Coordinates of C-alpha atoms and ligand atoms in Angstrom, one line a residue:
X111 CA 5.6 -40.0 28.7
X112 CA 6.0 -36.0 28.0
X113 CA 8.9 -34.9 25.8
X114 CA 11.0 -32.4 27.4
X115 CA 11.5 -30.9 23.7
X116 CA 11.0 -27.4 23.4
X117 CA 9.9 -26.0 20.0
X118 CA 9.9 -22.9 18.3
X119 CA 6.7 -22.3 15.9
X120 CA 8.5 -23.3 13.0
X121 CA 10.0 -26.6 13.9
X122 CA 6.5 -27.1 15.7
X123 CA 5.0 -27.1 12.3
X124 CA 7.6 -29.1 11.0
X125 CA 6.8 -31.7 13.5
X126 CA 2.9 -31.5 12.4
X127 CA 3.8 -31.9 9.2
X128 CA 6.0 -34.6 9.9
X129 CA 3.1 -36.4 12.0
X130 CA 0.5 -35.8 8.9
X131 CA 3.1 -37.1 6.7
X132 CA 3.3 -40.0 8.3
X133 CA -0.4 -40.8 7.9
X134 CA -1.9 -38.8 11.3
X135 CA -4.3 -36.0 9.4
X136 CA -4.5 -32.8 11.0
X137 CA -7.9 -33.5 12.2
X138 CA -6.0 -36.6 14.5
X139 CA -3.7 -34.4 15.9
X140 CA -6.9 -32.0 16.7
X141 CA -9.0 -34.6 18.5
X142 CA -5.7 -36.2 20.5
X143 CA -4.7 -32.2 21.3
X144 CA -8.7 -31.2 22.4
X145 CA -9.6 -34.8 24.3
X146 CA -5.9 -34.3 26.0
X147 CA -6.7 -31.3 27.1
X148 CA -10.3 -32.2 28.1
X149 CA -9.3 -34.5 30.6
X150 CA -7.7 -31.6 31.9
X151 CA -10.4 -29.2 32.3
X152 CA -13.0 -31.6 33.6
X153 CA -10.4 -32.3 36.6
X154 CA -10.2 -28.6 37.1
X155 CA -13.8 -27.5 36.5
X156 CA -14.9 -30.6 38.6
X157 CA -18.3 -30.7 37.2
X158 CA -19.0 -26.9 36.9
X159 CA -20.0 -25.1 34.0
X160 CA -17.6 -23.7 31.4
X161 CA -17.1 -21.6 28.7
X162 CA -14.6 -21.7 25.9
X163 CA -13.2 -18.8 23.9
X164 CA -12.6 -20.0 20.3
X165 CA -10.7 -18.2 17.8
X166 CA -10.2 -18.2 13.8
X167 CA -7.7 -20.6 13.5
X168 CA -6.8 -24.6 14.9
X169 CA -6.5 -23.4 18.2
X170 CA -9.9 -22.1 18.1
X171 CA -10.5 -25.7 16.8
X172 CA -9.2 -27.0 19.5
X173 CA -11.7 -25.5 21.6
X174 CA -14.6 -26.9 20.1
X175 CA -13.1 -30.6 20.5
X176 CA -12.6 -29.4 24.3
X177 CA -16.5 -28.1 24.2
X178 CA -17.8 -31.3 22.2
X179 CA -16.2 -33.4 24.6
X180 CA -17.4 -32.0 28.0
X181 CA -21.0 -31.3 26.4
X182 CA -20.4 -35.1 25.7
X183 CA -19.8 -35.7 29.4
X184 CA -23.0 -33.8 30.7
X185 CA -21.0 -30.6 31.4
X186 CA -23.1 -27.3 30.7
X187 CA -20.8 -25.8 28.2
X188 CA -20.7 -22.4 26.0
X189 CA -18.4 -21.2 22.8
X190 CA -17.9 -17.7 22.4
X191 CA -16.3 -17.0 19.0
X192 CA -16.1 -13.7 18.2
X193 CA -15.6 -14.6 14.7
X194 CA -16.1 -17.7 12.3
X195 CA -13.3 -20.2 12.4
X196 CA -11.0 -19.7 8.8
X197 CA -9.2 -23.0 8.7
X198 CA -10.5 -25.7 7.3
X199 CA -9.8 -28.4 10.6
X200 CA -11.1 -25.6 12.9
X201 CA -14.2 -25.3 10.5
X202 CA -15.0 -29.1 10.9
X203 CA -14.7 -28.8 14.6
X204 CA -16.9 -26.0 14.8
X205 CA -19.6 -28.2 12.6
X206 CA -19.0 -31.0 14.7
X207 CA -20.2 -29.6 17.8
X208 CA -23.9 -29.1 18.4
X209 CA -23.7 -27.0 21.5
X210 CA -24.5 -23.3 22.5
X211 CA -22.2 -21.0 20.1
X212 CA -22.4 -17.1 21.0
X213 CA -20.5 -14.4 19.3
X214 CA -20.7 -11.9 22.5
X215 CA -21.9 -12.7 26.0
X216 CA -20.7 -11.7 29.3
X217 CA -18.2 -14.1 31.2
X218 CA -20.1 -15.4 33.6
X219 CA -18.9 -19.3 34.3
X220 CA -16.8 -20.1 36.7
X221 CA -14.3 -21.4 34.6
X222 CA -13.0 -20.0 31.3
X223 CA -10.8 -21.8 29.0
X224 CA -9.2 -19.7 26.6
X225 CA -8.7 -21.2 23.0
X226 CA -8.4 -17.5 20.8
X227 CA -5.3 -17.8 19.6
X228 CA -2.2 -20.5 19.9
X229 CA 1.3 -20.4 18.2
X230 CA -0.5 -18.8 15.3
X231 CA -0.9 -15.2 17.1
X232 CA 1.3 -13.0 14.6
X233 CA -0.1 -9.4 15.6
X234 CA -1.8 -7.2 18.4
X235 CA -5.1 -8.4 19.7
X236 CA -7.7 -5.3 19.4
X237 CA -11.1 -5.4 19.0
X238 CA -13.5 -7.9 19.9
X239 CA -10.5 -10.6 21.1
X240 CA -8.9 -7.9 23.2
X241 CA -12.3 -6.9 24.9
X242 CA -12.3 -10.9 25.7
X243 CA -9.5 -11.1 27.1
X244 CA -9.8 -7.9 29.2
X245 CA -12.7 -9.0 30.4
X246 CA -11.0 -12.6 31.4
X247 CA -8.1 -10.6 33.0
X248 CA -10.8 -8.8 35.6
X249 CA -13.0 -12.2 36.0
X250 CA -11.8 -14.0 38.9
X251 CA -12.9 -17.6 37.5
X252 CA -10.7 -20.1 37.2
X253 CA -8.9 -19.6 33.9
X254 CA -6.8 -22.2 31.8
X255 CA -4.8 -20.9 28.4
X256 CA -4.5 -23.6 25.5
X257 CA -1.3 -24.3 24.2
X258 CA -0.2 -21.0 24.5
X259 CA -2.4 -18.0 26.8
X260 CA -3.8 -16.2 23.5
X261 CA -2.0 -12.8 23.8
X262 CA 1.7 -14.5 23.9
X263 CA 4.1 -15.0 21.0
X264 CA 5.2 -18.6 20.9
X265 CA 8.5 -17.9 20.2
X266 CA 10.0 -14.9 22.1
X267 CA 7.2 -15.0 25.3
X268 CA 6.2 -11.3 24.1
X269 CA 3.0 -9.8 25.0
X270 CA 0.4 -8.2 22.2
X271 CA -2.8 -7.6 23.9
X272 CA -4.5 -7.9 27.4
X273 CA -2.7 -10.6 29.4
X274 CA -4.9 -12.3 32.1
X275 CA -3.3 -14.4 34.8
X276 CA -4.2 -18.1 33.9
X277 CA -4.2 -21.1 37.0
X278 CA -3.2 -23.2 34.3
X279 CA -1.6 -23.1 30.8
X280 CA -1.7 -26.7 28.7
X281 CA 1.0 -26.7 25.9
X282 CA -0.2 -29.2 23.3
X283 CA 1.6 -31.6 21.7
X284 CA 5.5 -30.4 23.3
X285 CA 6.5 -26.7 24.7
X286 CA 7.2 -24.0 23.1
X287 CA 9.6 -21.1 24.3
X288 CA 7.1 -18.7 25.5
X289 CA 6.5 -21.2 28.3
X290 CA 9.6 -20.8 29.7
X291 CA 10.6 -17.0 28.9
X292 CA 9.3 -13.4 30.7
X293 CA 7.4 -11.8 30.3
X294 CA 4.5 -14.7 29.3
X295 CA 5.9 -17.0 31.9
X296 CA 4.5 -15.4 35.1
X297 CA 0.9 -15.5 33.3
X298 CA 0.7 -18.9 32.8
X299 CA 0.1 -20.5 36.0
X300 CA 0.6 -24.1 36.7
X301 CA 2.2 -25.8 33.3
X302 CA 1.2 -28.9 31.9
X303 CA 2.0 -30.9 28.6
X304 CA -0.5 -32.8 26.6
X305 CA 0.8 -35.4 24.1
X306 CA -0.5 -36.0 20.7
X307 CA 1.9 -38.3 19.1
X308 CA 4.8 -36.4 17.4
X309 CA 7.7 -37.4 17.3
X310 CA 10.5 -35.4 18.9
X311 CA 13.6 -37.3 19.9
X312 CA 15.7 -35.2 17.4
X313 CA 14.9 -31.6 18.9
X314 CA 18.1 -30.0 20.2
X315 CA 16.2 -27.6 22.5
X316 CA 15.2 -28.8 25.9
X317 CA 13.3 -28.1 29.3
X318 CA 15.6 -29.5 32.2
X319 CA 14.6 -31.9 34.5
X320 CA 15.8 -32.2 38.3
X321 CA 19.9 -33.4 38.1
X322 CA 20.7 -36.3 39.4
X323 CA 23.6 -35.7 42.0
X324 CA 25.9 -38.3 43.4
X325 CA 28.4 -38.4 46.8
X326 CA 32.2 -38.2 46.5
X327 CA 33.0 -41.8 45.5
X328 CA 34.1 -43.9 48.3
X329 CA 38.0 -43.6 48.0
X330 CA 38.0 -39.7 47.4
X331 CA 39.9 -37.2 48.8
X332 CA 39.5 -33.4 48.5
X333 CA 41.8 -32.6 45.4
X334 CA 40.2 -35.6 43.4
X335 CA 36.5 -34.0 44.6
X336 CA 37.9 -31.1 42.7
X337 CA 39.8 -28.0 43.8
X338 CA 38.2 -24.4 42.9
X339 CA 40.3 -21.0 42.9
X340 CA 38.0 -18.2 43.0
X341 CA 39.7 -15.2 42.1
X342 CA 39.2 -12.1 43.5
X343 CA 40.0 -8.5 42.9
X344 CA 39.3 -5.0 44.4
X345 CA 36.3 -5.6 46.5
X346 CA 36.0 -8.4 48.8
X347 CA 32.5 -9.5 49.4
X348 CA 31.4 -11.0 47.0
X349 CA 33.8 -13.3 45.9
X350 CA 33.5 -14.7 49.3
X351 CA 30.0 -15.0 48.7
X352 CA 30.7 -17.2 45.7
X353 CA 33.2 -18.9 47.6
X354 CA 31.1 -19.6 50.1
X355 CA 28.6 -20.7 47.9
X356 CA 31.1 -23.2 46.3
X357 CA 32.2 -25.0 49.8
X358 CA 28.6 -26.2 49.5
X359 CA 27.9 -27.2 46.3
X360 CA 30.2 -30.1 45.9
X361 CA 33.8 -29.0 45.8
X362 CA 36.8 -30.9 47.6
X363 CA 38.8 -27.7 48.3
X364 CA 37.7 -24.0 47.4
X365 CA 40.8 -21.3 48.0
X366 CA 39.9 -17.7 47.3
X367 CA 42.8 -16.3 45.9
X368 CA 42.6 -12.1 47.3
X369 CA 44.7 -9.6 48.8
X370 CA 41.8 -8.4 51.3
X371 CA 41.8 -9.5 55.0
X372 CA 38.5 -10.9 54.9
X373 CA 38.3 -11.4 58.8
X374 CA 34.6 -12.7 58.5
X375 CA 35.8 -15.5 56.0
X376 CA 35.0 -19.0 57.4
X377 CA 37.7 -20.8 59.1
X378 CA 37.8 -23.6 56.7
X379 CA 37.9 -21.1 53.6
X380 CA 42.0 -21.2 52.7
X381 CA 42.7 -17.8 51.5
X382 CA 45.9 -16.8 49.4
X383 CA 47.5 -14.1 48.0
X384 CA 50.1 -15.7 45.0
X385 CA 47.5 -15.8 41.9
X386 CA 50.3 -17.4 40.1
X387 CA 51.6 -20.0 42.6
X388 CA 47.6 -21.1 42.8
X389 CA 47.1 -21.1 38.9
X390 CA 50.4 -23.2 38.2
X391 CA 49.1 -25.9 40.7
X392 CA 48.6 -28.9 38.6
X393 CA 45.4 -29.9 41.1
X394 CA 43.2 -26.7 40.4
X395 CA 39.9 -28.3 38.5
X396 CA 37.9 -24.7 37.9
X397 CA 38.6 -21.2 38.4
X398 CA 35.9 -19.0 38.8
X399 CA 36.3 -14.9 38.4
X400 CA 34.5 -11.6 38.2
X401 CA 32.4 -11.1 41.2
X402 CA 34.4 -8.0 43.2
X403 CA 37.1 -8.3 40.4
X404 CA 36.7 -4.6 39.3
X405 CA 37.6 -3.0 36.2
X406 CA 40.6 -1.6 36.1
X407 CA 44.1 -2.6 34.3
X408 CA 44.9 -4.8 37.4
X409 CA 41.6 -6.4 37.1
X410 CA 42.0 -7.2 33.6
X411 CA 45.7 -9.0 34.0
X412 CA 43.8 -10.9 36.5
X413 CA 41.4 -12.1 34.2
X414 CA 43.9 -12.5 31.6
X415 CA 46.0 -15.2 34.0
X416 CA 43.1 -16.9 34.5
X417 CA 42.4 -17.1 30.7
X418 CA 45.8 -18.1 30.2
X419 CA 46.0 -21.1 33.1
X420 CA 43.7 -23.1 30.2
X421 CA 41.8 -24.3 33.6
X422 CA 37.8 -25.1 33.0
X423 CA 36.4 -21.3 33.9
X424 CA 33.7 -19.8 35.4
X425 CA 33.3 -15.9 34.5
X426 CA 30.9 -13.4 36.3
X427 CA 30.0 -10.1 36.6
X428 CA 33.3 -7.6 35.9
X429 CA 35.4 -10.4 33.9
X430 CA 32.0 -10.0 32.1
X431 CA 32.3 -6.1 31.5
X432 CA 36.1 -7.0 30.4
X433 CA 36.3 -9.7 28.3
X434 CA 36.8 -9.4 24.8
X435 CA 37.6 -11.7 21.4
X436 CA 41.3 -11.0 21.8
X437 CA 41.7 -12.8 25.1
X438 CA 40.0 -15.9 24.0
X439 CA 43.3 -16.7 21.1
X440 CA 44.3 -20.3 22.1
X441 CA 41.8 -20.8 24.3
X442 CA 39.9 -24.2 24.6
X443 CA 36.4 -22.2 24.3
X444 CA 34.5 -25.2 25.5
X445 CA 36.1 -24.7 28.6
X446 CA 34.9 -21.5 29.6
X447 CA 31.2 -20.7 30.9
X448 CA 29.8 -17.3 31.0
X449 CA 26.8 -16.4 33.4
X450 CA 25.4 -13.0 32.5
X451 CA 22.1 -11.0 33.6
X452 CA 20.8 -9.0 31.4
X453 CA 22.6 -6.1 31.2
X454 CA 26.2 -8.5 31.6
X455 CA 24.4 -10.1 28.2
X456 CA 23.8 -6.9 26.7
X457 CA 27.4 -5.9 27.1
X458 CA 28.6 -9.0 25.9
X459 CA 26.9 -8.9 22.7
X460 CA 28.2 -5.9 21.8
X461 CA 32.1 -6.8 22.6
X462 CA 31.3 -10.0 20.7
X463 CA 29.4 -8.4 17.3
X464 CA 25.6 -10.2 18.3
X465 CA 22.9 -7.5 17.5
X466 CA 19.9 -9.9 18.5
X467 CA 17.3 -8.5 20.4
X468 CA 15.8 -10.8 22.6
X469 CA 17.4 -12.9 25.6
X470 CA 17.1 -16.1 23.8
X471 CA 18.1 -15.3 20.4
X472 CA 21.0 -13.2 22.5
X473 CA 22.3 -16.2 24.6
X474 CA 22.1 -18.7 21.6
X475 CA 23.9 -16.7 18.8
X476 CA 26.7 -15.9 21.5
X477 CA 27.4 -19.6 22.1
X478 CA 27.4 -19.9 18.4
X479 CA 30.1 -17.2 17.8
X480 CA 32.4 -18.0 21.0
X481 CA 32.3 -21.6 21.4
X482 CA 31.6 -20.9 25.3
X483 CA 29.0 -21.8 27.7
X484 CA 26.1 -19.4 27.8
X485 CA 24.2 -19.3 30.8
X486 CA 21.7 -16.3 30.8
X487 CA 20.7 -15.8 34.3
X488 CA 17.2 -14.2 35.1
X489 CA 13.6 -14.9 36.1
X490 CA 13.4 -16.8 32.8
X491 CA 17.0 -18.4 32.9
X492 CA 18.6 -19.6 29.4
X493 CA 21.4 -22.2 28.9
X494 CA 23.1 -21.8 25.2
X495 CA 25.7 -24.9 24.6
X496 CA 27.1 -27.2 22.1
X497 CA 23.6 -29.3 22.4
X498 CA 21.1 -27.0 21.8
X499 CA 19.2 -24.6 24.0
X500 CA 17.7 -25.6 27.8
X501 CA 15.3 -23.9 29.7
X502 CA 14.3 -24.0 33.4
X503 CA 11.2 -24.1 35.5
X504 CA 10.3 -21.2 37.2
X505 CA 12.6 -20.2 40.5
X506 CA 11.5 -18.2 43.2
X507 CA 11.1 -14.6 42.9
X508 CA 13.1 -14.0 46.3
X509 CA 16.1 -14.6 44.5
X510 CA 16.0 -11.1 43.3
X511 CA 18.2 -10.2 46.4
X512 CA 21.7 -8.6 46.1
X513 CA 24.4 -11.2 46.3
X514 CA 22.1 -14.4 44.2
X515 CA 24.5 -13.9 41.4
X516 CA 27.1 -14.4 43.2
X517 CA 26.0 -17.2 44.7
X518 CA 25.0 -19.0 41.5
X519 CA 28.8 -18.4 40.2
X520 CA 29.9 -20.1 42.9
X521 CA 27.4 -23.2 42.6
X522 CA 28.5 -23.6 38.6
X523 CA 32.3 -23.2 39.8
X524 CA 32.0 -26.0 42.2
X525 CA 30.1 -28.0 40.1
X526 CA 33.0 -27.5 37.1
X527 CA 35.8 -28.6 39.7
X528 CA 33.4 -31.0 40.5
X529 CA 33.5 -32.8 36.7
X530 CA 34.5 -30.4 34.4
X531 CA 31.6 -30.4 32.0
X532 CA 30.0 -26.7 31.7
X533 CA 26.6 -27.4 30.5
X534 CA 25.8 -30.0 33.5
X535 CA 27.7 -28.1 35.9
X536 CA 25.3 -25.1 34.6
X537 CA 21.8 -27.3 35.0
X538 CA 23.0 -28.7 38.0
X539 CA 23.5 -24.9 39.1
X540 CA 19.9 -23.6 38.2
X541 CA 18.8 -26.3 39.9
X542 CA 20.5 -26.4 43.0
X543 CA 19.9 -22.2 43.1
X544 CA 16.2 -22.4 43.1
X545 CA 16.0 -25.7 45.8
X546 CA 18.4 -23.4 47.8
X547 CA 15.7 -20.6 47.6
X548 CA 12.8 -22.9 48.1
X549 CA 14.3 -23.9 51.3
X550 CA 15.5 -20.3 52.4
X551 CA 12.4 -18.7 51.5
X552 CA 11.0 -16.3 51.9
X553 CA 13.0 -12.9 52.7
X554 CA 16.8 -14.1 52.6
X555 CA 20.0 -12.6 52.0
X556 CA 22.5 -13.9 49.7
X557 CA 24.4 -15.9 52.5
X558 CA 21.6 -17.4 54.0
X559 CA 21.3 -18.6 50.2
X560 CA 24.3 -20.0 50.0
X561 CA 23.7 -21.5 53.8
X562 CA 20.6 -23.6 52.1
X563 CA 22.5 -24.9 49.7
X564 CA 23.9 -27.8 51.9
X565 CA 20.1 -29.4 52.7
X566 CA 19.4 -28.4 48.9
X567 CA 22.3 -30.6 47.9
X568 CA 20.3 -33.8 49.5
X569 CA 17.2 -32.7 47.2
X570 CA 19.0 -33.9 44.3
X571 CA 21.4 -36.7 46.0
Ligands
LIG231 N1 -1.4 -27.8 13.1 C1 -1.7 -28.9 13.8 O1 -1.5 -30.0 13.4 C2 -2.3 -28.7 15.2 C3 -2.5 -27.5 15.7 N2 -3.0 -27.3 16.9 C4 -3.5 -26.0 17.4 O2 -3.3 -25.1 16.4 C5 -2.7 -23.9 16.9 C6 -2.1 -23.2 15.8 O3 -3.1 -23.0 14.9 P1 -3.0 -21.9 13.8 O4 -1.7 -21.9 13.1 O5 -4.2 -22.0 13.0 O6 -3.0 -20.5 14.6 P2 -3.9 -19.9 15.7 O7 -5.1 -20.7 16.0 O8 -3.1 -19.6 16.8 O9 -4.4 -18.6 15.1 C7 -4.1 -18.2 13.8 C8 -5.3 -17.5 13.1 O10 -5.5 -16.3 13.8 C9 -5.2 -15.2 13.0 N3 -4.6 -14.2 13.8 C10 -3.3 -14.2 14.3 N4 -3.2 -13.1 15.1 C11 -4.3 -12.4 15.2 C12 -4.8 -11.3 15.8 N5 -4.0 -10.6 16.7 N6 -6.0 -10.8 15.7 C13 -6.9 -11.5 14.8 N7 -6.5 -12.6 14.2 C14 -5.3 -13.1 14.3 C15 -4.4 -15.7 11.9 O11 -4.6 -14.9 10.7 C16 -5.0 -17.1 11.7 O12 -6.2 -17.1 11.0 C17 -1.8 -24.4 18.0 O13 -1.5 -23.4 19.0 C18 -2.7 -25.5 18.6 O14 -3.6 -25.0 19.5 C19 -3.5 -28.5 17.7 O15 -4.9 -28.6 17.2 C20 -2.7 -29.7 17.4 C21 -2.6 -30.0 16.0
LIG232 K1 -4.8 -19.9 23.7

């Protein structure tokens, strides 16, 4: 079965070297990566001819196990290597296959697979390897990336040279971050893992797989299905929106706690005015806060009673813009779950002293300093948390629609009333967002979003 462990470069070497240690040579892991990945190819090219692109290093290797093995199946196979293989298991691959090798020709098959470069890629492509891969970006065969697509950065999903749109991308041996991160992600087609044998139980860093929901057991009532207070603030629609959002995502009892009218809120929303009276209730299970908070000094008592009601928490948007260290003394950190977009994720860094760059590095090192839930919301959305770091499949592009946030708030609040434990109720979140989408799609608004949320809930049931 495929590991859902996702590795950076460094602990994917560390697993090689584990595997070699352990008495699988390098060459193994080759043959298992380039037969694995084989298979593939002749499913996708179906009997027509290929051509490989092989690089200097092992995943230029891999490429020639790929060729040898489809020239050993009757396909009409080509290399092109622009330059000689350097390491010494791509240079016995390279001997090992007695097929047509070319430096230069013109692209011409109708399928390509692209073996340049793998995790290895440390620097721009130019020359010779970025003319390839222009000239793959313009082909319109059917294109597959090994292990990584050859002008990505394992690690941070960063592009350094041409990047043509691949049908399919193959990660060998377990995933690495780029498959899940922007801007590599969109370029990589359909994903697909081949295994070669290593051993990676102990990797902290996961993809997520589809959560397992279950109904209200059979004596439940609506405070022991979990009551959520969201908690609004100056402006009134989108907290509704996450409320909304929550009454279908698994909560007993959502009360939005605001001072507005809201005469378009649902009759079965209860609204109230006393934030106090609401917080001091012994049943709340989650409070969620920040969408249409504002950021003023009432805003910021607000979010300071919430802090201070040592409930399971959900913050968003504003409560985002005004949190800082000093309101987290006595907190139970592990309580608290923070969904940012980029620029909330930005902001929070610098409040909380993390001068990463990228999103990942970003989302991880501010779990590490706060103690809280990080759940870095996006096209490429990260979860940071006490087990390590989990990544998501791709969601629909429509939820790029004023409002989603919102929406997702919601789903995680409900979710914490629901059972109190931030990571799942952040997974199960993701999840539920992008079946929600699925089912809405294509052009929705944020409430028909949080409409499709009650037929994405059987999805998972
Ligand atoms: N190490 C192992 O045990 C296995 C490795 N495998 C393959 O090996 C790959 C990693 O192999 P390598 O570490 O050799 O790395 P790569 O094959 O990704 O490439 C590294 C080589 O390319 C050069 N290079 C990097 N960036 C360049 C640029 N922009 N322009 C020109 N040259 C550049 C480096 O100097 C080095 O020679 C994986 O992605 C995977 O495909 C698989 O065969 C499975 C087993
Ligand atoms: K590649």
């Amino acid at each position: 079965m495929n590991s859902t462990a996702v590795l950076s470069v460094e602990a994917m070497r560390a697993a090689e070297q584990a595997a070699m240690n352990a008495g699988i040579s390098e060459w193994e892991l080759m043959q298992r990566a380039g037969q694995g990945a084989a298979r593939w190819v002749m499913r996708m090219a179906a009997g027509r001819p290929v051509t490989v692109l092989c690089g200097p290093g092992n995943n230029g290797g891999d490429g020639y196990v790929i060729a040898g093995c489809l020239h050993a199946k009757g396909y009409k196979v080509r290399v092109i290597a622009p330059v000689e293989p350097k390491s010494e298991t791509a240079r016995k691959a390279r001997a090992a296959f007695d097929g047509e090798v070319m430096g230069r020709a013109a692209l011409t098959d109708p399928v390509v697979v692209d073996c340049l470069f793998g995790y290895g890629l440390s620097r721009n492509a130019k020359g010779e390897f970025a003319n390839l891969l222009e000239e793959l970006a313009a082909s319109d065969c059917y294109k597959i990336a090994i292990d990584v697509p050859s002008s990505v950065e394992s690690d941070s999903g960063s592009v350094l040279g041409p990047l043509p749109r691949y049908n399919l991308t193959l990660a060998l041996g377990a995933w690495k971050q780029a498959h899940f991160l922007m801007p590599a992600m969109a370029s990589m087609g359909a994903l697909r893992c081949v295994p070669i044998g290593l051993a990676l139980n102990d990797a902290s860093d996961q993809s997520t797989t589809a959560p397992r929901l279950t109904a209200p057991a059979a004596d439940s009532h609506k405070y022991r299905r979990g009551l959520l207070a969201v908690v609004a603030g100056s402006m009134p629609g989108a907290p509704l929106l996450s409320a909304e959002a929550a009454m279908h995502a698994g909560a007993g009892y959502v009360k939005l706690v605001s001072d507005h009218s809201h005469p378009d809120a649902p009759a079965d929303l209860v609204i109230e005015q006393d934030l106090d009276a609401v917080l001091e209730d012994e049943r709340i299970s989650a409070v969620l806060t920040g969408p249409g908070l504002g950021r003023d000094d009432e805003a910021r008592k607000r979010l300071s009673r919430v802090l201070g009601s040592g409930r399971p928490c959900v913050l968003d948007a504003d409560a985002l813009h005004l949190l800082r260290p000093d309101m987290l003394k006595g907190a139970d950190v592990t309580k608290l779950c923070l969904t940012p977009h980029e620029g909330e994720l930005a902001t929070l860094c610098e409040s909380f002293g993390v001068t990463l760059q990228s999103k990942l590095d970003r989302a991880r090192r501010l779990h590490d300093v706060t103690g809280m839930t990080v759940l870095a919301k996006g096209p490429d959305t990260v979860l940071a948390d006490r087990e390590g770091m989990r990544f998501f499949p791709r969601g629909s592009s429509w939820l790029s629609v004023a409002g989603s946030g919102d929406v997702l708030a919601g789903i995680v609040a409900s979710r914490l009333a629901v059972h109190s434990d931030t990571m799942r109720a952040c997974e199960e979140a993701v999840w539920l967002h992008h079946e929600a989408a699925r089912r809405a799609a294509p052009a929705f608004s944020a409430s028909d979003l949080a409409c499709a949320l009650i037929p994405a809930m059987a999805s998972f049931l």
